[in-house]
Coordinates of C-alpha atoms in Angstrom, one line a residue:
M1 CA -77.9 36.7 23.4
D2 CA -77.5 34.3 20.5
N3 CA -74.1 35.9 19.7
K4 CA -73.0 35.7 23.3
Q5 CA -74.1 32.1 23.4
A6 CA -72.0 31.3 20.3
A7 CA -69.0 32.7 22.1
L8 CA -69.7 30.9 25.4
E9 CA -69.9 27.5 23.5
L10 CA -66.1 27.8 23.1
G11 CA -65.9 26.8 26.8
T12 CA -68.7 24.3 27.1
K13 CA -69.3 22.2 24.0
P14 CA -67.3 18.9 23.4
V15 CA -63.9 19.8 22.1
G16 CA -63.9 17.4 19.1
G17 CA -67.2 18.6 17.7
L18 CA -66.3 22.2 18.4
L19 CA -62.9 21.9 16.6
M20 CA -64.7 20.4 13.6
Q21 CA -67.3 23.2 13.8
Y22 CA -64.6 25.8 13.6
A23 CA -62.0 24.0 11.5
L24 CA -64.1 22.6 8.7
P25 CA -65.3 26.0 7.4
A26 CA -61.7 27.3 7.6
I27 CA -60.4 24.2 5.8
V28 CA -63.0 24.5 3.1
A29 CA -62.2 28.2 2.7
M30 CA -58.5 27.8 2.7
T31 CA -58.5 24.8 0.4
A32 CA -60.8 26.6 -2.1
S33 CA -58.4 29.5 -1.9
S34 CA -55.4 27.4 -2.6
L35 CA -57.2 25.6 -5.5
Y36 CA -57.9 29.0 -7.0
N37 CA -54.2 29.8 -6.8
I38 CA -53.5 26.6 -8.7
I39 CA -56.1 27.4 -11.3
D40 CA -54.6 30.9 -11.5
R41 CA -51.1 29.7 -12.0
A42 CA -52.1 26.9 -14.4
M43 CA -54.0 29.3 -16.6
I44 CA -51.1 31.7 -16.6
G45 CA -48.7 28.9 -17.4
Q46 CA -50.9 27.5 -20.2
M47 CA -52.1 30.8 -21.7
V48 CA -49.0 33.0 -21.2
G49 CA -46.1 30.6 -21.0
P50 CA -43.4 29.1 -18.7
E51 CA -41.6 32.5 -18.3
A52 CA -44.8 33.9 -16.8
I53 CA -44.8 31.1 -14.2
A54 CA -41.3 32.0 -13.3
G55 CA -42.2 35.7 -13.1
L56 CA -45.1 34.8 -10.8
G57 CA -42.7 32.9 -8.6
I58 CA -40.7 36.0 -8.1
T59 CA -43.7 37.7 -6.6
F60 CA -44.0 35.1 -3.7
P61 CA -41.8 37.2 -1.4
F62 CA -44.0 40.2 -2.0
M63 CA -47.1 38.2 -1.2
N64 CA -45.4 36.9 2.0
L65 CA -44.3 40.3 3.0
S66 CA -47.8 41.8 2.5
G67 CA -49.2 38.8 4.4
A68 CA -46.7 39.4 7.2
F69 CA -48.2 42.9 8.0
G70 CA -51.7 41.5 7.6
A71 CA -51.0 38.7 10.0
A72 CA -49.5 41.0 12.6
V73 CA -52.9 42.8 12.7
G74 CA -55.4 40.1 11.8
V75 CA -54.0 37.2 13.8
G76 CA -53.0 39.4 16.8
A77 CA -56.4 41.1 17.0
S78 CA -58.4 37.9 16.6
T79 CA -56.3 36.1 19.3
C80 CA -56.8 39.1 21.7
I81 CA -60.5 39.2 20.9
S82 CA -60.8 35.4 21.7
V83 CA -59.1 35.9 25.0
K84 CA -61.3 38.9 25.9
L85 CA -64.5 37.0 25.0
G86 CA -63.3 34.2 27.3
Q87 CA -63.0 36.8 30.0
K88 CA -66.4 38.2 29.2
D89 CA -64.8 41.6 28.5
Y90 CA -67.0 42.5 25.5
R91 CA -66.3 46.3 25.6
T92 CA -62.6 45.7 25.1
A93 CA -63.3 43.2 22.3
E94 CA -65.3 45.9 20.4
H95 CA -62.4 48.4 20.7
L96 CA -60.1 45.7 19.4
L97 CA -62.3 45.4 16.4
G98 CA -62.2 49.1 15.7
N99 CA -58.4 49.3 16.2
T100 CA -58.1 46.4 13.7
V101 CA -59.8 48.4 11.0
T102 CA -57.6 51.5 11.7
L103 CA -54.4 49.5 11.7
N104 CA -55.2 47.7 8.5
L105 CA -55.9 51.0 6.7
I106 CA -52.7 52.6 7.9
I107 CA -50.4 49.7 7.3
G108 CA -52.0 48.8 4.0
F109 CA -51.5 52.3 2.6
L110 CA -47.9 52.6 3.8
F111 CA -46.9 49.2 2.4
M112 CA -48.5 50.1 -1.0
A113 CA -46.9 53.5 -1.3
V114 CA -43.3 52.3 -0.4
C115 CA -43.4 49.2 -2.6
L116 CA -44.8 51.0 -5.6
I117 CA -42.0 53.6 -5.4
F118 CA -39.2 51.0 -5.3
L119 CA -40.9 48.2 -7.2
D120 CA -38.2 47.4 -9.8
P121 CA -35.3 47.4 -7.4
I122 CA -37.2 45.2 -5.0
L123 CA -38.2 42.7 -7.7
R124 CA -34.5 42.5 -8.9
F125 CA -33.4 41.9 -5.3
F126 CA -36.1 39.1 -5.1
G127 CA -34.4 37.3 -8.1
A128 CA -36.1 38.7 -11.2
S129 CA -34.1 38.5 -14.4
E130 CA -34.6 40.6 -17.6
V131 CA -37.0 37.9 -18.8
T132 CA -39.1 37.5 -15.7
L133 CA -39.1 41.2 -14.5
P134 CA -41.9 42.4 -16.8
Y135 CA -44.3 39.7 -15.8
A136 CA -43.6 40.2 -12.1
R137 CA -43.9 44.0 -12.4
E138 CA -47.2 43.7 -14.3
F139 CA -48.7 41.5 -11.6
M140 CA -47.5 43.4 -8.6
V141 CA -48.6 46.9 -9.7
V142 CA -52.3 45.8 -9.6
I143 CA -51.8 43.8 -6.4
L144 CA -50.2 46.7 -4.6
L145 CA -52.8 49.2 -5.7
G146 CA -55.4 47.0 -3.9
N147 CA -53.2 46.2 -0.9
M148 CA -55.5 48.1 1.6
V149 CA -58.4 45.9 0.5
T150 CA -56.4 42.7 0.9
H151 CA -55.3 43.6 4.4
M152 CA -58.8 44.6 5.5
Y153 CA -60.4 41.5 3.9
F154 CA -58.0 39.0 5.7
G155 CA -58.2 41.0 9.0
M156 CA -62.0 41.0 9.0
N157 CA -62.1 37.2 8.2
A158 CA -59.9 36.5 11.2
V159 CA -62.2 38.6 13.5
L160 CA -65.3 36.8 12.1
R161 CA -63.8 33.5 13.3
A162 CA -62.8 34.9 16.7
A163 CA -66.4 36.3 17.1
G164 CA -67.9 32.9 16.8
K165 CA -68.8 33.1 13.0
P166 CA -66.6 30.6 11.3
R167 CA -69.2 29.8 8.6
H168 CA -69.4 33.5 7.7
A169 CA -65.6 33.6 7.3
M170 CA -65.9 30.5 5.1
Y171 CA -68.7 32.0 3.0
A172 CA -66.6 35.2 2.4
T173 CA -63.6 33.1 1.3
L174 CA -65.7 30.8 -1.0
F175 CA -67.3 33.8 -2.6
T176 CA -63.9 35.3 -3.2
V177 CA -62.6 32.1 -4.7
G178 CA -65.7 31.6 -6.9
M179 CA -65.7 35.2 -8.2
N180 CA -61.9 35.0 -8.6
I181 CA -62.1 32.0 -10.9
L182 CA -64.9 33.5 -12.9
L183 CA -63.0 36.8 -13.4
V184 CA -59.7 35.0 -14.2
V185 CA -61.4 33.1 -17.0
T186 CA -62.9 36.3 -18.2
F187 CA -59.8 38.5 -17.9
V188 CA -57.1 36.0 -18.8
W189 CA -58.7 33.5 -21.2
W190 CA -61.5 35.6 -22.9
L191 CA -60.1 39.2 -22.8
R192 CA -56.4 38.1 -23.0
W193 CA -55.2 40.5 -20.3
G194 CA -52.5 38.1 -19.3
I195 CA -50.9 38.2 -15.9
R196 CA -52.4 41.6 -15.1
G197 CA -55.9 40.2 -15.6
A198 CA -55.1 37.5 -12.9
A199 CA -54.1 40.2 -10.4
L200 CA -57.1 42.4 -11.2
A201 CA -59.4 39.4 -10.7
T202 CA -57.9 38.8 -7.2
I203 CA -58.4 42.4 -6.1
T204 CA -61.9 42.8 -7.5
S205 CA -63.2 39.6 -5.8
Q206 CA -61.6 40.6 -2.5
T207 CA -63.3 44.0 -2.7
M208 CA -66.7 42.5 -3.2
A209 CA -66.2 40.1 -0.2
L210 CA -65.0 42.9 2.0
C211 CA -68.2 44.9 1.4
W212 CA -70.2 41.9 2.7
Q213 CA -67.9 41.5 5.8
M214 CA -68.3 45.2 6.7
W215 CA -72.1 44.9 6.2
I216 CA -72.1 42.0 8.8
F217 CA -70.0 44.1 11.3
S218 CA -72.3 47.1 10.8
N219 CA -75.3 45.2 12.3
P220 CA -75.8 46.6 15.8
K221 CA -77.4 43.3 16.9
E222 CA -74.0 41.6 16.6
L223 CA -71.9 40.9 19.7
L224 CA -69.0 42.7 18.0
H225 CA -70.1 45.5 15.6
L226 CA -68.7 48.7 14.1
K227 CA -69.8 51.9 15.8
R228 CA -68.5 55.3 16.7
G229 CA -65.8 55.6 19.3
I230 CA -63.9 52.4 18.7
Y231 CA -61.5 53.4 15.9
R232 CA -59.1 55.7 17.7
L233 CA -55.9 53.7 18.3
K234 CA -55.3 52.9 21.9
A235 CA -51.7 52.2 22.9
N236 CA -52.4 49.3 25.2
L237 CA -54.6 47.5 22.6
V238 CA -52.1 48.1 19.8
R239 CA -49.3 46.7 22.0
N240 CA -51.4 43.6 22.7
I241 CA -52.2 43.1 19.0
I242 CA -48.6 43.5 17.9
A243 CA -47.3 41.4 20.8
I244 CA -49.4 38.4 19.6
G245 CA -49.1 39.3 15.9
I246 CA -45.3 39.6 16.0
S247 CA -44.9 35.8 15.8
P248 CA -46.8 35.3 12.5
F249 CA -45.3 38.6 11.3
L250 CA -41.8 37.4 11.7
M251 CA -42.7 34.0 10.3
N252 CA -44.0 35.6 7.1
V253 CA -41.1 38.0 6.9
T254 CA -38.7 35.1 7.3
A255 CA -40.6 33.2 4.6
C256 CA -40.2 36.3 2.4
L257 CA -36.4 36.3 3.0
V258 CA -36.2 32.6 2.4
V259 CA -38.1 32.7 -0.9
I260 CA -35.8 35.6 -2.0
F261 CA -32.7 33.5 -1.1
M262 CA -34.1 30.3 -2.6
N263 CA -35.1 32.1 -5.9
N264 CA -31.5 33.4 -6.2
Q265 CA -30.2 29.9 -5.5
F266 CA -32.4 28.3 -8.1
V267 CA -31.4 30.9 -10.6
R268 CA -27.8 30.3 -9.8
Y269 CA -27.9 26.5 -10.1
G270 CA -30.8 26.0 -12.6
G271 CA -31.7 29.2 -14.3
D272 CA -35.2 30.7 -14.8
M273 CA -36.8 27.3 -15.4
A274 CA -35.7 26.2 -11.9
V275 CA -37.5 29.2 -10.5
G276 CA -40.6 28.1 -12.4
A277 CA -40.2 24.6 -11.0
Y278 CA -39.9 26.0 -7.5
S279 CA -43.1 28.1 -8.1
I280 CA -45.0 24.9 -9.1
A281 CA -43.6 22.9 -6.1
N282 CA -44.5 25.7 -3.8
S283 CA -48.0 25.8 -5.1
V284 CA -48.4 22.1 -4.4
V285 CA -47.0 22.5 -0.9
M286 CA -49.4 25.4 -0.2
V287 CA -52.5 23.4 -1.3
L288 CA -51.7 20.8 1.3
F289 CA -50.6 23.2 4.0
M290 CA -53.8 25.1 3.6
F291 CA -55.5 22.1 5.4
V292 CA -53.2 22.6 8.3
M293 CA -53.8 26.4 8.3
G294 CA -57.5 25.7 8.4
M295 CA -57.1 23.4 11.4
N296 CA -55.0 26.1 13.1
Q297 CA -57.6 28.7 12.4
G298 CA -60.2 26.4 13.9
M299 CA -58.1 25.7 16.9
Q300 CA -57.2 29.4 17.6
P301 CA -60.5 30.7 19.1
I302 CA -61.0 27.5 21.2
V303 CA -57.5 27.6 22.6
G304 CA -57.6 31.3 23.1
Y305 CA -61.0 31.3 24.9
N306 CA -60.1 28.4 27.2
Y307 CA -56.7 29.8 28.0
G308 CA -58.4 33.1 29.0
A309 CA -60.9 31.1 31.0
E310 CA -58.0 29.0 32.6
N311 CA -59.6 25.8 31.4
Y312 CA -56.4 24.0 30.5
D313 CA -57.7 20.5 30.1
R314 CA -60.0 21.5 27.2
M315 CA -57.2 23.5 25.7
F316 CA -54.8 20.5 25.6
R317 CA -57.5 18.2 24.2
C318 CA -58.0 20.7 21.4
L319 CA -54.2 20.8 20.7
W320 CA -53.8 17.0 20.4
L321 CA -56.9 16.6 18.2
T322 CA -55.5 19.3 15.9
I323 CA -52.0 17.7 15.7
A324 CA -53.5 14.3 14.9
S325 CA -55.8 15.8 12.2
A326 CA -53.0 17.9 10.6
T327 CA -50.6 14.9 10.4
T328 CA -53.2 12.6 8.9
I329 CA -54.0 15.2 6.2
L330 CA -50.4 15.7 5.2
L331 CA -49.7 12.0 5.1
I332 CA -52.4 11.7 2.4
G333 CA -51.0 14.6 0.5
W334 CA -47.5 13.2 0.8
S335 CA -48.5 9.9 -0.6
L336 CA -50.2 11.5 -3.7
S337 CA -47.2 13.7 -4.3
M338 CA -44.8 10.8 -4.2
L339 CA -46.9 8.7 -6.5
F340 CA -48.0 11.3 -9.1
P341 CA -45.4 14.1 -9.3
N342 CA -45.4 14.3 -13.2
A343 CA -49.2 14.4 -13.4
I344 CA -49.2 17.3 -10.9
A345 CA -46.6 19.2 -12.8
R346 CA -48.5 18.9 -16.1
V347 CA -51.4 20.8 -14.6
F348 CA -49.2 23.9 -14.7
T349 CA -47.4 23.7 -18.0
T350 CA -46.9 21.8 -21.2
D351 CA -43.2 22.5 -21.4
Q352 CA -41.5 19.2 -20.9
T353 CA -38.3 20.6 -19.4
L354 CA -40.3 22.5 -16.8
I355 CA -42.4 19.4 -16.1
D356 CA -39.3 17.2 -15.5
M357 CA -37.7 19.8 -13.2
A358 CA -40.9 20.4 -11.2
A359 CA -41.7 16.7 -10.8
R360 CA -38.3 16.0 -9.3
G361 CA -38.6 19.1 -7.1
I362 CA -42.0 18.0 -5.8
K363 CA -40.6 14.7 -4.7
L364 CA -37.4 16.0 -3.1
N365 CA -39.2 18.9 -1.4
M366 CA -41.8 16.7 0.2
L367 CA -39.7 13.7 1.4
V368 CA -40.6 14.3 5.1
F369 CA -43.5 16.7 4.6
F370 CA -45.9 14.8 6.8
V371 CA -44.0 16.0 10.0
V372 CA -44.6 19.7 9.1
G373 CA -48.2 19.6 10.3
S374 CA -47.4 19.0 14.0
Q375 CA -44.7 21.6 14.0
A376 CA -47.0 24.2 12.5
V377 CA -49.8 23.4 15.0
I378 CA -47.5 23.5 18.0
T379 CA -46.1 26.9 16.9
N380 CA -49.6 28.2 16.5
F381 CA -50.6 26.9 19.9
F382 CA -47.8 28.9 21.6
Q383 CA -49.0 32.0 19.7
C384 CA -52.6 31.4 20.9
I385 CA -51.6 31.3 24.6
G386 CA -49.4 34.4 24.3
K387 CA -46.0 32.6 24.5
V388 CA -44.6 34.9 21.9
K389 CA -40.9 34.2 22.3
V390 CA -41.4 30.5 22.0
S391 CA -43.6 30.9 19.0
I392 CA -41.1 33.2 17.3
F393 CA -38.3 30.8 17.9
L394 CA -40.2 27.9 16.5
S395 CA -41.3 30.0 13.5
L396 CA -37.7 31.0 12.7
S397 CA -36.1 27.6 13.5
R398 CA -36.9 26.0 10.2
Q399 CA -36.3 28.9 7.9
L400 CA -33.5 31.1 9.4
I401 CA -31.7 28.7 11.7
L402 CA -31.8 25.6 9.5
L403 CA -32.9 26.2 5.9
I404 CA -30.8 29.1 4.7
P405 CA -27.5 27.7 5.9
M406 CA -28.4 24.3 4.4
A407 CA -29.6 25.8 1.1
Y408 CA -26.2 27.6 0.9
V409 CA -24.0 24.6 1.7
F410 CA -25.8 21.6 0.1
P411 CA -25.7 23.0 -3.5
L412 CA -21.9 23.3 -3.2
F413 CA -21.8 19.5 -3.2
L414 CA -25.1 18.4 -4.8
G415 CA -25.8 21.2 -7.3
L416 CA -29.5 22.0 -7.9
D417 CA -30.7 18.9 -6.0
G418 CA -28.9 20.3 -2.9
V419 CA -31.3 23.3 -2.9
W420 CA -34.3 20.9 -2.9
Y421 CA -32.8 18.6 -0.3
S422 CA -32.2 21.5 2.1
M423 CA -35.9 22.1 2.4
C424 CA -36.9 18.5 3.6
V425 CA -33.9 18.3 5.9
S426 CA -34.8 21.6 7.6
D427 CA -38.4 20.4 7.9
F428 CA -37.3 17.4 9.9
G429 CA -34.9 19.4 12.0
S430 CA -37.5 21.9 13.1
F431 CA -39.9 19.1 13.9
A432 CA -37.3 17.6 16.3
M433 CA -36.8 21.0 18.0
T434 CA -40.5 21.5 18.6
L435 CA -41.4 18.4 20.6
P436 CA -39.2 19.1 23.7
L437 CA -40.5 22.6 24.0
L438 CA -44.1 21.4 23.9
W439 CA -43.5 18.8 26.6
W440 CA -41.8 21.4 28.9
Y441 CA -44.6 24.0 28.5
M442 CA -47.3 21.4 28.9
K443 CA -45.8 20.3 32.2
K444 CA -45.5 24.0 33.3
L445 CA -49.1 24.9 32.4
K446 CA -50.5 21.8 34.2
T447 CA -48.5 22.6 37.3
N448 CA -49.8 26.2 37.3
G449 CA -53.3 24.9 36.8
K450 CA -53.1 22.6 39.8
E451 CA -51.7 25.4 42.0
Q452 CA -54.5 27.7 41.0

């Protein structure tokens, strides 16, 4: 009954307090995870060298591509579970949990096998040079061997939040981050295993956290728990998971394509050092964006539950609170990045050339970064209510429709600066495209609610 009550609170408790209850654990977890990534990259840059930072930047598309498949399952399943809990359909929610486990295992194995077979050609396509290829390959071999663990870990964390256990999801992430940092120090600094040690630390810590997650879901007293008969894939459940998960999947695949294109543009107009600067600037952006992702994760079960329960007023209150919070967070981060870009770049490297390039890249990349929060929240909102086509369009608007054409044209006139400027211009353009769609769908949903 306690677990059912936790789910029922999604439709009864005050929205502001409920959003903070779900979002704060996610924000803490996501921020800790992004800080780990900074520590990881800083240690690699300081201990191995600037070429290793550039090599690590080449692996971003791989990480995005792996995350795309994980998001298709984890986000899709957790959203479906939230809706089913709102409808009090607990049996279907349990089968969604079992199908999540099976899909993660299958997709994780296939992704690992295919990528390991064609690793070098893929990395060269991603923009690796003769200098950066060995570093990128050394890192990705370990990451790919643990790919099934990574998929399962992120999938189970998403289901924990949907099942009314945001703190447990936070604890899993914090444990992973803490163990990661400890192992990175041991493997990279003490044992001198280089970039391979950083990858091994990531997989080892995720494996330990996954064991704890599976132990939680093995408890028969839980509202959602692992048991016999729920693992066989059901066509209707898989279709529902993929239908919701296709939006974050395409968003991550598009991010992968964009990073590949941007890496090649940076190599073309600035060389390997420009790729390293892009890697540093990307790390800073991701730290700030993790706050927004945490807010989105906190919003998802609340919006999904109340949409399933047809309680549209609570759903919209949650949306506006999330937008306001995300915008405030990014305004603070934008201010710090504009004021202290050189100090931020020095965290990652002692190479003065790379520091100068990264500092300028941070400022140009984040000129209008404070508008990104609302665009990301609104995109996630459409995903939560099952408006997949709208969510896909908004996901692709910044990256495919705006960024890639701009990143091709701008450097023809502005050189390396043009690559950086294309990112901030596309940020503002996608923000301007998002608002009219939100207004139209809000009016439509409110009209439907009055009719019902």
